[in-house]
Amino acid sequence: MYTSIKPGQPWLDTNGNRIQAHAGYMLIADGKYYWYGENKEKSLSEWEIWHWGVRLYSSNDLYNWKDEGIIMLPTPDDPDNPMHPDSKMDRPHILYNDKTKQYVLWMKIMTPECQYMTVAVSDSIKGPFEFVNKKLHPGGMNSGDFDLVKFEDGHAVIVFEQPHSNMIVMDLTDDYLDTTLTYSTHYERPYPPYVREAPAVFFRKGKGYVITSGTSAKFPNPSETATFDDIHGEWTIIGDPHVDDAKKTSFDSQISCIFKHPTIDDLYIAMADRWLVDLRDDMPNGVEYYAARFDPDYPMSEERRAWIKSLPMQELTAKPTALADYVWLPIVFENDVPKIYWRDEWTIEEFQ
């Protein structure tokens, strides 16, 4: 039984198995915490099996997690189905719709031809979820990493990376099953690794925040925080929230969700994945790795550039993501600026 959180250490469920909720998100329902994400239990090589559905866990204390099963099943016998294990399903995100009384699940799908969203619904958080829209291109666009944001008045938006281009905020329909034509464009960047992905949106004291990572495959890179008053309005960049992060790798992780504790005032938890658990300290961060290849103006010596270009990406990143760990850290606010400090171990009770 766990009594603390140890970032970057293997985390087992109540059956003694590794928790498989990668690129995960948190939802509160029926008086419990529900953590769900990509089930990577069979992903011993992501080039063969990218995922094995969406898995759900429940907890009363955020430490000990019960496996509630696979709530969106894979379809290994149907290669044309978005849930086929090699379809590269990413970042499942669930919103509860108060009007329709349904849980709505969005997932990003990557194929060699395009990237799109797929949408499913269930009357229960425990599923099973059934498709209502197998192939959705928001606003006719290809779509990458994303977040779903529900406001207090019930309306919701999707925030997604338009691959290798910019970040889009687009309103959802009232039933959360589709997008409208209302959208705004943010974070326009020329190419990876500078294009932002993995948006995680949260709110505090009437101010909106979004933390993103750069686009550098599974190589970790510096996170970046932006603030806004209106999510469709101007975003102001305020820097990397990770403090004393010498390697500029977001503590070797990528944030997927910022979770506000429901009863402890001002406790926000950054949920992140450590995709490469055996990354050597001398490895370049994601910005360096891609800049060495695509940005001749990036400041580095020619010797280092040549060495980085010699590193084989597939060999370095084709690791068993079934063994990826989680990095959960509390966010503290200094003059209303979010900061994330490394902790080997911490407890929820410290913030009560």
Tab-separated table of C-alpha atoms in Angstrom:
chain	number	residue	atom	x	y	z
A	1	MET	CA	0.000	0.000	0.000
A	2	TYR	CA	1.361	3.396	-1.012
A	3	THR	CA	1.389	6.394	1.315
A	4	SER	CA	3.285	8.809	-0.947
A	5	ILE	CA	4.051	9.644	-4.581
A	6	LYS	CA	7.544	8.868	-5.888
A	7	PRO	CA	8.001	10.546	-9.290
A	8	GLY	CA	9.773	8.450	-11.899
A	9	GLN	CA	9.541	5.214	-9.893
A	10	PRO	CA	7.511	2.164	-11.003
A	11	TRP	CA	3.890	2.512	-9.839
A	12	LEU	CA	1.828	-0.645	-9.328
A	13	ASP	CA	-1.932	-1.050	-9.071
A	14	THR	CA	-3.649	-2.869	-6.205
A	15	ASN	CA	-3.161	-6.170	-8.076
A	16	GLY	CA	0.608	-5.626	-8.181
A	17	ASN	CA	0.769	-4.808	-11.909
A	18	ARG	CA	2.283	-1.717	-13.523
A	19	ILE	CA	-0.297	1.013	-14.006
A	20	GLN	CA	-1.068	1.413	-17.710
A	21	ALA	CA	-2.638	4.875	-18.072
A	22	HIS	CA	-0.114	6.675	-20.239
A	23	ALA	CA	-0.639	10.212	-21.562
A	24	GLY	CA	-3.259	10.107	-18.861
A	25	TYR	CA	-5.964	12.355	-17.497
A	26	MET	CA	-7.945	12.637	-14.277
A	27	LEU	CA	-11.700	12.786	-13.753
A	28	ILE	CA	-13.765	12.785	-10.556
A	29	ALA	CA	-17.017	10.822	-10.557
A	30	ASP	CA	-19.101	8.968	-7.974
A	31	GLY	CA	-16.901	10.384	-5.203
A	32	LYS	CA	-13.750	8.749	-6.601
A	33	TYR	CA	-10.705	9.739	-8.601
A	34	TYR	CA	-10.525	8.116	-12.027
A	35	TRP	CA	-7.211	8.021	-13.870
A	36	TYR	CA	-7.309	6.784	-17.455
A	37	GLY	CA	-4.939	6.674	-20.385
A	38	GLU	CA	-3.279	4.613	-23.072
A	39	ASN	CA	-2.962	0.964	-22.133
A	40	LYS	CA	0.585	-0.003	-23.142
A	41	GLU	CA	0.681	-3.436	-21.503
A	42	LYS	CA	1.542	-5.153	-24.800
A	43	SER	CA	3.766	-2.353	-26.179
A	44	LEU	CA	7.077	-4.148	-25.831
A	45	SER	CA	7.966	-2.477	-29.128
A	46	GLU	CA	5.800	0.437	-30.219
A	47	TRP	CA	6.563	-0.358	-33.838
A	48	GLU	CA	4.379	-3.477	-33.506
A	49	ILE	CA	1.683	-2.667	-30.914
A	50	TRP	CA	1.204	1.030	-30.136
A	51	HIS	CA	-1.646	0.544	-27.641
A	52	TRP	CA	-4.088	-1.985	-26.250
A	53	GLY	CA	-7.110	0.252	-25.691
A	54	VAL	CA	-7.932	2.801	-23.004
A	55	ARG	CA	-7.555	1.619	-19.408
A	56	LEU	CA	-9.243	3.043	-16.301
A	57	TYR	CA	-8.177	3.070	-12.643
A	58	SER	CA	-9.996	4.315	-9.536
A	59	SER	CA	-8.693	5.582	-6.209
A	60	ASN	CA	-9.839	7.180	-2.984
A	61	ASP	CA	-6.473	8.710	-2.068
A	62	LEU	CA	-4.480	9.305	-5.320
A	63	TYR	CA	-1.865	6.818	-4.114
A	64	ASN	CA	-3.450	3.388	-4.520
A	65	TRP	CA	-5.184	2.559	-7.787
A	66	LYS	CA	-7.647	-0.218	-8.580
A	67	ASP	CA	-7.708	-1.530	-12.147
A	68	GLU	CA	-11.228	-0.980	-13.506
A	69	GLY	CA	-10.429	-2.598	-16.837
A	70	ILE	CA	-10.262	-1.532	-20.478
A	71	ILE	CA	-13.068	0.926	-21.201
A	72	MET	CA	-12.359	1.323	-24.938
A	73	LEU	CA	-11.330	-2.004	-26.391
A	74	PRO	CA	-8.694	-2.583	-29.070
A	75	THR	CA	-9.764	-4.234	-32.317
A	76	PRO	CA	-6.822	-6.456	-33.327
A	77	ASP	CA	-8.897	-8.249	-35.997
A	78	ASP	CA	-10.045	-5.073	-37.778
A	79	PRO	CA	-7.139	-3.077	-39.254
A	80	ASP	CA	-9.532	-0.411	-40.570
A	81	ASN	CA	-10.888	0.381	-37.112
A	82	PRO	CA	-9.398	3.420	-35.299
A	83	MET	CA	-8.794	1.179	-32.292
A	84	HIS	CA	-6.581	-1.284	-34.150
A	85	PRO	CA	-3.426	-1.679	-32.013
A	86	ASP	CA	-1.102	-0.205	-34.632
A	87	SER	CA	-3.340	2.816	-35.396
A	88	LYS	CA	-1.346	4.898	-32.910
A	89	MET	CA	-4.199	6.000	-30.675
A	90	ASP	CA	-3.016	8.763	-28.318
A	91	ARG	CA	-4.097	10.913	-25.394
A	92	PRO	CA	-7.665	9.781	-24.590
A	93	HIS	CA	-9.662	12.522	-22.901
A	94	ILE	CA	-13.118	12.253	-21.324
A	95	LEU	CA	-15.636	14.991	-20.523
A	96	TYR	CA	-18.963	14.486	-18.769
A	97	ASN	CA	-21.838	16.259	-20.503
A	98	ASP	CA	-24.349	17.489	-17.921
A	99	LYS	CA	-27.100	17.900	-20.532
A	100	THR	CA	-26.878	14.518	-22.245
A	101	LYS	CA	-25.748	12.664	-19.090
A	102	GLN	CA	-23.036	10.955	-21.118
A	103	TYR	CA	-19.306	10.554	-20.812
A	104	VAL	CA	-17.684	11.628	-24.077
A	105	LEU	CA	-14.290	10.162	-25.015
A	106	TRP	CA	-12.045	11.799	-27.621
A	107	MET	CA	-8.885	10.131	-28.935
A	108	LYS	CA	-6.172	11.195	-31.352
A	109	ILE	CA	-5.426	8.728	-34.152
A	110	MET	CA	-2.251	8.761	-36.238
A	111	THR	CA	-1.972	6.930	-39.562
A	112	PRO	CA	0.655	7.174	-42.305
A	113	GLU	CA	-1.809	9.304	-44.316
A	114	CYS	CA	-3.200	11.728	-41.718
A	115	GLN	CA	-4.011	12.508	-38.091
A	116	TYR	CA	-7.581	12.823	-36.884
A	117	MET	CA	-9.879	12.511	-33.857
A	118	THR	CA	-12.309	9.744	-33.024
A	119	VAL	CA	-15.204	10.138	-30.564
A	120	ALA	CA	-17.062	7.596	-28.420
A	121	VAL	CA	-19.677	7.780	-25.638
A	122	SER	CA	-20.832	5.832	-22.616
A	123	ASP	CA	-23.444	6.265	-19.897
A	124	SER	CA	-20.828	5.194	-17.330
A	125	ILE	CA	-17.259	6.257	-16.682
A	126	LYS	CA	-16.474	2.540	-16.585
A	127	GLY	CA	-17.655	2.082	-20.161
A	128	PRO	CA	-17.799	0.344	-22.461
A	129	PHE	CA	-17.529	3.292	-24.842
A	130	GLU	CA	-19.078	3.060	-28.300
A	131	PHE	CA	-18.159	5.077	-31.393
A	132	VAL	CA	-20.327	7.985	-32.501
A	133	ASN	CA	-17.783	9.501	-34.901
A	134	LYS	CA	-14.960	7.270	-36.100
A	135	LYS	CA	-13.103	9.892	-38.120
A	136	LEU	CA	-13.291	13.582	-37.304
A	137	HIS	CA	-11.064	16.300	-38.750
A	138	PRO	CA	-11.799	19.366	-36.564
A	139	GLY	CA	-12.547	22.245	-38.919
A	140	GLY	CA	-11.229	20.079	-41.752
A	141	MET	CA	-7.752	20.081	-40.196
A	142	ASN	CA	-5.319	17.329	-39.302
A	143	SER	CA	-5.044	17.228	-35.518
A	144	GLY	CA	-2.313	16.184	-33.116
A	145	ASP	CA	-1.888	16.225	-29.327
A	146	PHE	CA	-4.855	17.836	-27.626
A	147	ASP	CA	-6.701	18.791	-24.474
A	148	LEU	CA	-10.433	19.122	-23.851
A	149	VAL	CA	-11.484	22.042	-21.665
A	150	LYS	CA	-14.875	22.300	-19.971
A	151	PHE	CA	-15.912	25.687	-18.565
A	152	GLU	CA	-18.170	26.332	-15.578
A	153	ASP	CA	-21.106	27.249	-17.826
A	154	GLY	CA	-20.862	23.849	-19.537
A	155	HIS	CA	-19.463	24.859	-22.897
A	156	ALA	CA	-16.255	23.164	-23.971
A	157	VAL	CA	-13.364	23.543	-26.405
A	158	ILE	CA	-10.684	21.342	-27.876
A	159	VAL	CA	-7.105	22.648	-27.879
A	160	PHE	CA	-5.001	20.768	-30.410
A	161	GLU	CA	-1.749	20.938	-32.291
A	162	GLN	CA	-2.166	21.334	-36.024
A	163	PRO	CA	0.786	19.039	-36.799
A	164	HIS	CA	4.083	20.862	-37.303
A	165	SER	CA	2.336	24.210	-37.579
A	166	ASN	CA	0.421	25.813	-34.693
A	167	MET	CA	-2.066	25.360	-31.849
A	168	ILE	CA	-5.815	25.584	-32.487
A	169	VAL	CA	-8.603	26.309	-29.978
A	170	MET	CA	-11.989	25.231	-31.364
A	171	ASP	CA	-15.404	25.262	-29.719
A	172	LEU	CA	-17.269	21.969	-29.313
A	173	THR	CA	-20.943	21.476	-30.045
A	174	ASP	CA	-23.281	21.412	-27.042
A	175	ASP	CA	-23.224	17.593	-26.939
A	176	TYR	CA	-19.366	17.515	-27.152
A	177	LEU	CA	-19.550	15.093	-30.089
A	178	ASP	CA	-18.243	17.459	-32.767
A	179	THR	CA	-16.646	20.846	-33.323
A	180	THR	CA	-18.175	24.123	-34.428
A	181	LEU	CA	-16.728	26.648	-36.878
A	182	THR	CA	-15.508	28.935	-34.066
A	183	TYR	CA	-11.755	28.680	-33.578
A	184	SER	CA	-8.589	30.679	-32.919
A	185	THR	CA	-4.930	30.110	-33.797
A	186	HIS	CA	-1.980	30.295	-31.374
A	187	TYR	CA	1.691	29.369	-31.105
A	188	GLU	CA	2.507	29.627	-34.784
A	189	ARG	CA	5.989	28.147	-35.168
A	190	PRO	CA	7.964	27.262	-38.312
A	191	TYR	CA	8.859	23.592	-37.736
A	192	PRO	CA	9.773	20.989	-35.064
A	193	PRO	CA	11.082	21.089	-32.425
A	194	TYR	CA	9.732	24.618	-31.942
A	195	VAL	CA	6.110	23.772	-32.747
A	196	ARG	CA	4.279	23.156	-29.474
A	197	GLU	CA	2.317	20.001	-28.593
A	198	ALA	CA	0.814	18.200	-25.575
A	199	PRO	CA	-1.268	21.170	-24.307
A	200	ALA	CA	-2.409	20.949	-20.679
A	201	VAL	CA	-4.873	23.699	-19.706
A	202	PHE	CA	-5.881	24.778	-16.202
A	203	PHE	CA	-7.359	27.793	-14.408
A	204	ARG	CA	-6.488	29.596	-11.186
A	205	LYS	CA	-7.928	32.769	-9.702
A	206	GLY	CA	-9.676	33.663	-12.936
A	207	LYS	CA	-6.514	33.287	-15.033
A	208	GLY	CA	-6.013	30.593	-17.660
A	209	TYR	CA	-2.746	28.705	-18.122
A	210	VAL	CA	-1.528	26.270	-20.765
A	211	ILE	CA	1.658	24.224	-20.485
A	212	THR	CA	3.033	22.650	-23.651
A	213	SER	CA	6.069	20.714	-24.809
A	214	GLY	CA	8.035	20.981	-28.032
A	215	THR	CA	7.641	18.456	-30.838
A	216	SER	CA	10.547	16.043	-30.524
A	217	ALA	CA	9.051	12.529	-30.576
A	218	LYS	CA	9.824	10.811	-27.267
A	219	PHE	CA	12.933	12.885	-26.598
A	220	PRO	CA	11.992	15.114	-23.621
A	221	ASN	CA	12.369	18.851	-24.040
A	222	PRO	CA	11.703	22.075	-22.105
A	223	SER	CA	8.082	22.811	-21.258
A	224	GLU	CA	6.626	26.267	-21.771
A	225	THR	CA	3.824	28.066	-19.926
A	226	ALA	CA	1.507	30.639	-21.458
A	227	THR	CA	-1.297	32.571	-19.762
A	228	PHE	CA	-4.542	33.996	-21.087
A	229	ASP	CA	-7.663	35.816	-19.957
A	230	ASP	CA	-9.718	34.505	-22.885
A	231	ILE	CA	-8.715	31.131	-24.317
A	232	HIS	CA	-9.510	32.472	-27.795
A	233	GLY	CA	-7.562	35.663	-27.091
A	234	GLU	CA	-3.885	36.471	-26.738
A	235	TRP	CA	-1.583	33.964	-25.041
A	236	THR	CA	1.373	35.420	-23.126
A	237	ILE	CA	4.439	33.180	-22.799
A	238	ILE	CA	5.986	33.212	-19.316
A	239	GLY	CA	8.631	30.492	-19.596
A	240	ASP	CA	9.510	26.962	-18.516
A	241	PRO	CA	7.826	25.998	-15.209
A	242	HIS	CA	10.471	23.395	-14.322
A	243	VAL	CA	12.955	24.899	-11.870
A	244	ASP	CA	16.637	23.839	-11.787
A	245	ASP	CA	16.065	21.457	-14.678
A	246	ALA	CA	19.687	21.333	-15.782
A	247	LYS	CA	19.136	19.111	-18.835
A	248	LYS	CA	16.115	21.135	-20.011
A	249	THR	CA	14.028	17.983	-20.351
A	250	SER	CA	11.104	18.752	-18.017
A	251	PHE	CA	12.714	16.311	-15.586
A	252	ASP	CA	12.845	13.697	-18.383
A	253	SER	CA	9.083	13.772	-18.841
A	254	GLN	CA	6.156	15.197	-20.800
A	255	ILE	CA	3.088	16.654	-19.060
A	256	SER	CA	-0.294	15.328	-20.163
A	257	CYS	CA	-2.650	16.873	-17.588
A	258	ILE	CA	-2.785	19.482	-14.826
A	259	PHE	CA	-5.191	18.282	-12.153
A	260	LYS	CA	-6.688	20.587	-9.514
A	261	HIS	CA	-7.324	18.833	-6.220
A	262	PRO	CA	-11.036	19.144	-5.396
A	263	THR	CA	-10.706	19.816	-1.662
A	264	ILE	CA	-7.193	21.159	-1.017
A	265	ASP	CA	-6.953	24.816	-1.858
A	266	ASP	CA	-4.329	25.703	-4.468
A	267	LEU	CA	-3.014	22.161	-4.972
A	268	TYR	CA	-2.442	21.513	-8.660
A	269	ILE	CA	-0.722	18.308	-9.781
A	270	ALA	CA	1.216	18.007	-13.042
A	271	MET	CA	0.730	14.476	-14.403
A	272	ALA	CA	3.533	13.517	-16.793
A	273	ASP	CA	5.014	10.486	-18.543
A	274	ARG	CA	8.646	9.463	-18.587
A	275	TRP	CA	8.653	7.726	-21.955
A	276	LEU	CA	12.382	6.943	-22.001
A	277	VAL	CA	13.208	5.561	-18.589
A	278	ASP	CA	16.846	4.754	-19.427
A	279	LEU	CA	17.820	8.007	-21.137
A	280	ARG	CA	21.506	8.642	-20.470
A	281	ASP	CA	22.490	11.941	-18.869
A	282	ASP	CA	24.757	12.797	-21.785
A	283	MET	CA	21.944	12.534	-24.346
A	284	PRO	CA	20.741	15.771	-25.987
A	285	ASN	CA	17.330	17.102	-25.098
A	286	GLY	CA	14.631	17.081	-27.753
A	287	VAL	CA	15.312	20.614	-28.958
A	288	GLU	CA	18.999	19.889	-29.514
A	289	TYR	CA	18.278	16.580	-31.231
A	290	TYR	CA	16.005	18.106	-33.863
A	291	ALA	CA	17.738	21.470	-34.127
A	292	ALA	CA	20.982	19.679	-35.005
A	293	ARG	CA	19.186	18.275	-38.039
A	294	PHE	CA	16.892	21.076	-39.140
A	295	ASP	CA	18.122	24.411	-37.734
A	296	PRO	CA	21.575	25.425	-38.988
A	297	ASP	CA	21.387	28.623	-36.894
A	298	TYR	CA	20.953	26.786	-33.571
A	299	PRO	CA	24.002	27.600	-31.389
A	300	MET	CA	26.144	24.483	-30.952
A	301	SER	CA	29.606	23.389	-31.983
A	302	GLU	CA	30.024	21.512	-35.239
A	303	GLU	CA	31.449	18.584	-33.292
A	304	ARG	CA	28.348	18.346	-31.108
A	305	ARG	CA	26.055	18.788	-34.106
A	306	ALA	CA	27.788	15.923	-35.925
A	307	TRP	CA	27.602	13.695	-32.826
A	308	ILE	CA	23.899	14.377	-32.294
A	309	LYS	CA	23.154	13.708	-35.970
A	310	SER	CA	24.898	10.352	-35.636
A	311	LEU	CA	22.496	9.214	-32.904
A	312	PRO	CA	19.926	6.766	-34.362
A	313	MET	CA	16.431	7.967	-33.435
A	314	GLN	CA	14.681	4.633	-33.903
A	315	GLU	CA	17.214	2.811	-31.747
A	316	LEU	CA	16.919	5.428	-28.999
A	317	THR	CA	13.129	5.805	-28.969
A	318	ALA	CA	11.792	2.348	-29.873
A	319	LYS	CA	11.733	1.353	-26.222
A	320	PRO	CA	9.072	-0.773	-24.495
A	321	THR	CA	6.570	1.902	-23.481
A	322	ALA	CA	4.909	-0.751	-21.313
A	323	LEU	CA	7.711	0.124	-18.878
A	324	ALA	CA	7.316	3.902	-19.085
A	325	ASP	CA	6.971	5.568	-15.674
A	326	TYR	CA	4.987	8.523	-14.368
A	327	VAL	CA	6.239	11.818	-13.020
A	328	TRP	CA	3.608	13.481	-10.833
A	329	LEU	CA	4.720	16.708	-9.187
A	330	PRO	CA	2.873	19.502	-7.366
A	331	ILE	CA	2.783	22.979	-8.878
A	332	VAL	CA	3.556	25.917	-6.611
A	333	PHE	CA	2.787	29.518	-7.516
A	334	GLU	CA	5.300	32.305	-7.053
A	335	ASN	CA	3.729	35.695	-7.808
A	336	ASP	CA	1.035	33.731	-9.677
A	337	VAL	CA	3.673	32.072	-11.890
A	338	PRO	CA	3.486	28.243	-11.839
A	339	LYS	CA	6.686	26.512	-10.785
A	340	ILE	CA	7.514	22.806	-10.673
A	341	TYR	CA	10.350	21.632	-8.418
A	342	TRP	CA	11.782	18.131	-8.433
A	343	ARG	CA	10.868	15.968	-5.433
A	344	ASP	CA	12.017	12.386	-4.927
A	345	GLU	CA	8.922	11.797	-2.805
A	346	TRP	CA	5.941	13.844	-1.653
A	347	THR	CA	2.493	13.487	-0.110
A	348	ILE	CA	-0.897	15.074	-0.671
A	349	GLU	CA	-1.096	15.713	3.076
A	350	GLU	CA	1.783	18.197	2.910
A	351	PHE	CA	-0.567	20.649	1.205
A	352	GLN	CA	-3.538	20.344	3.549
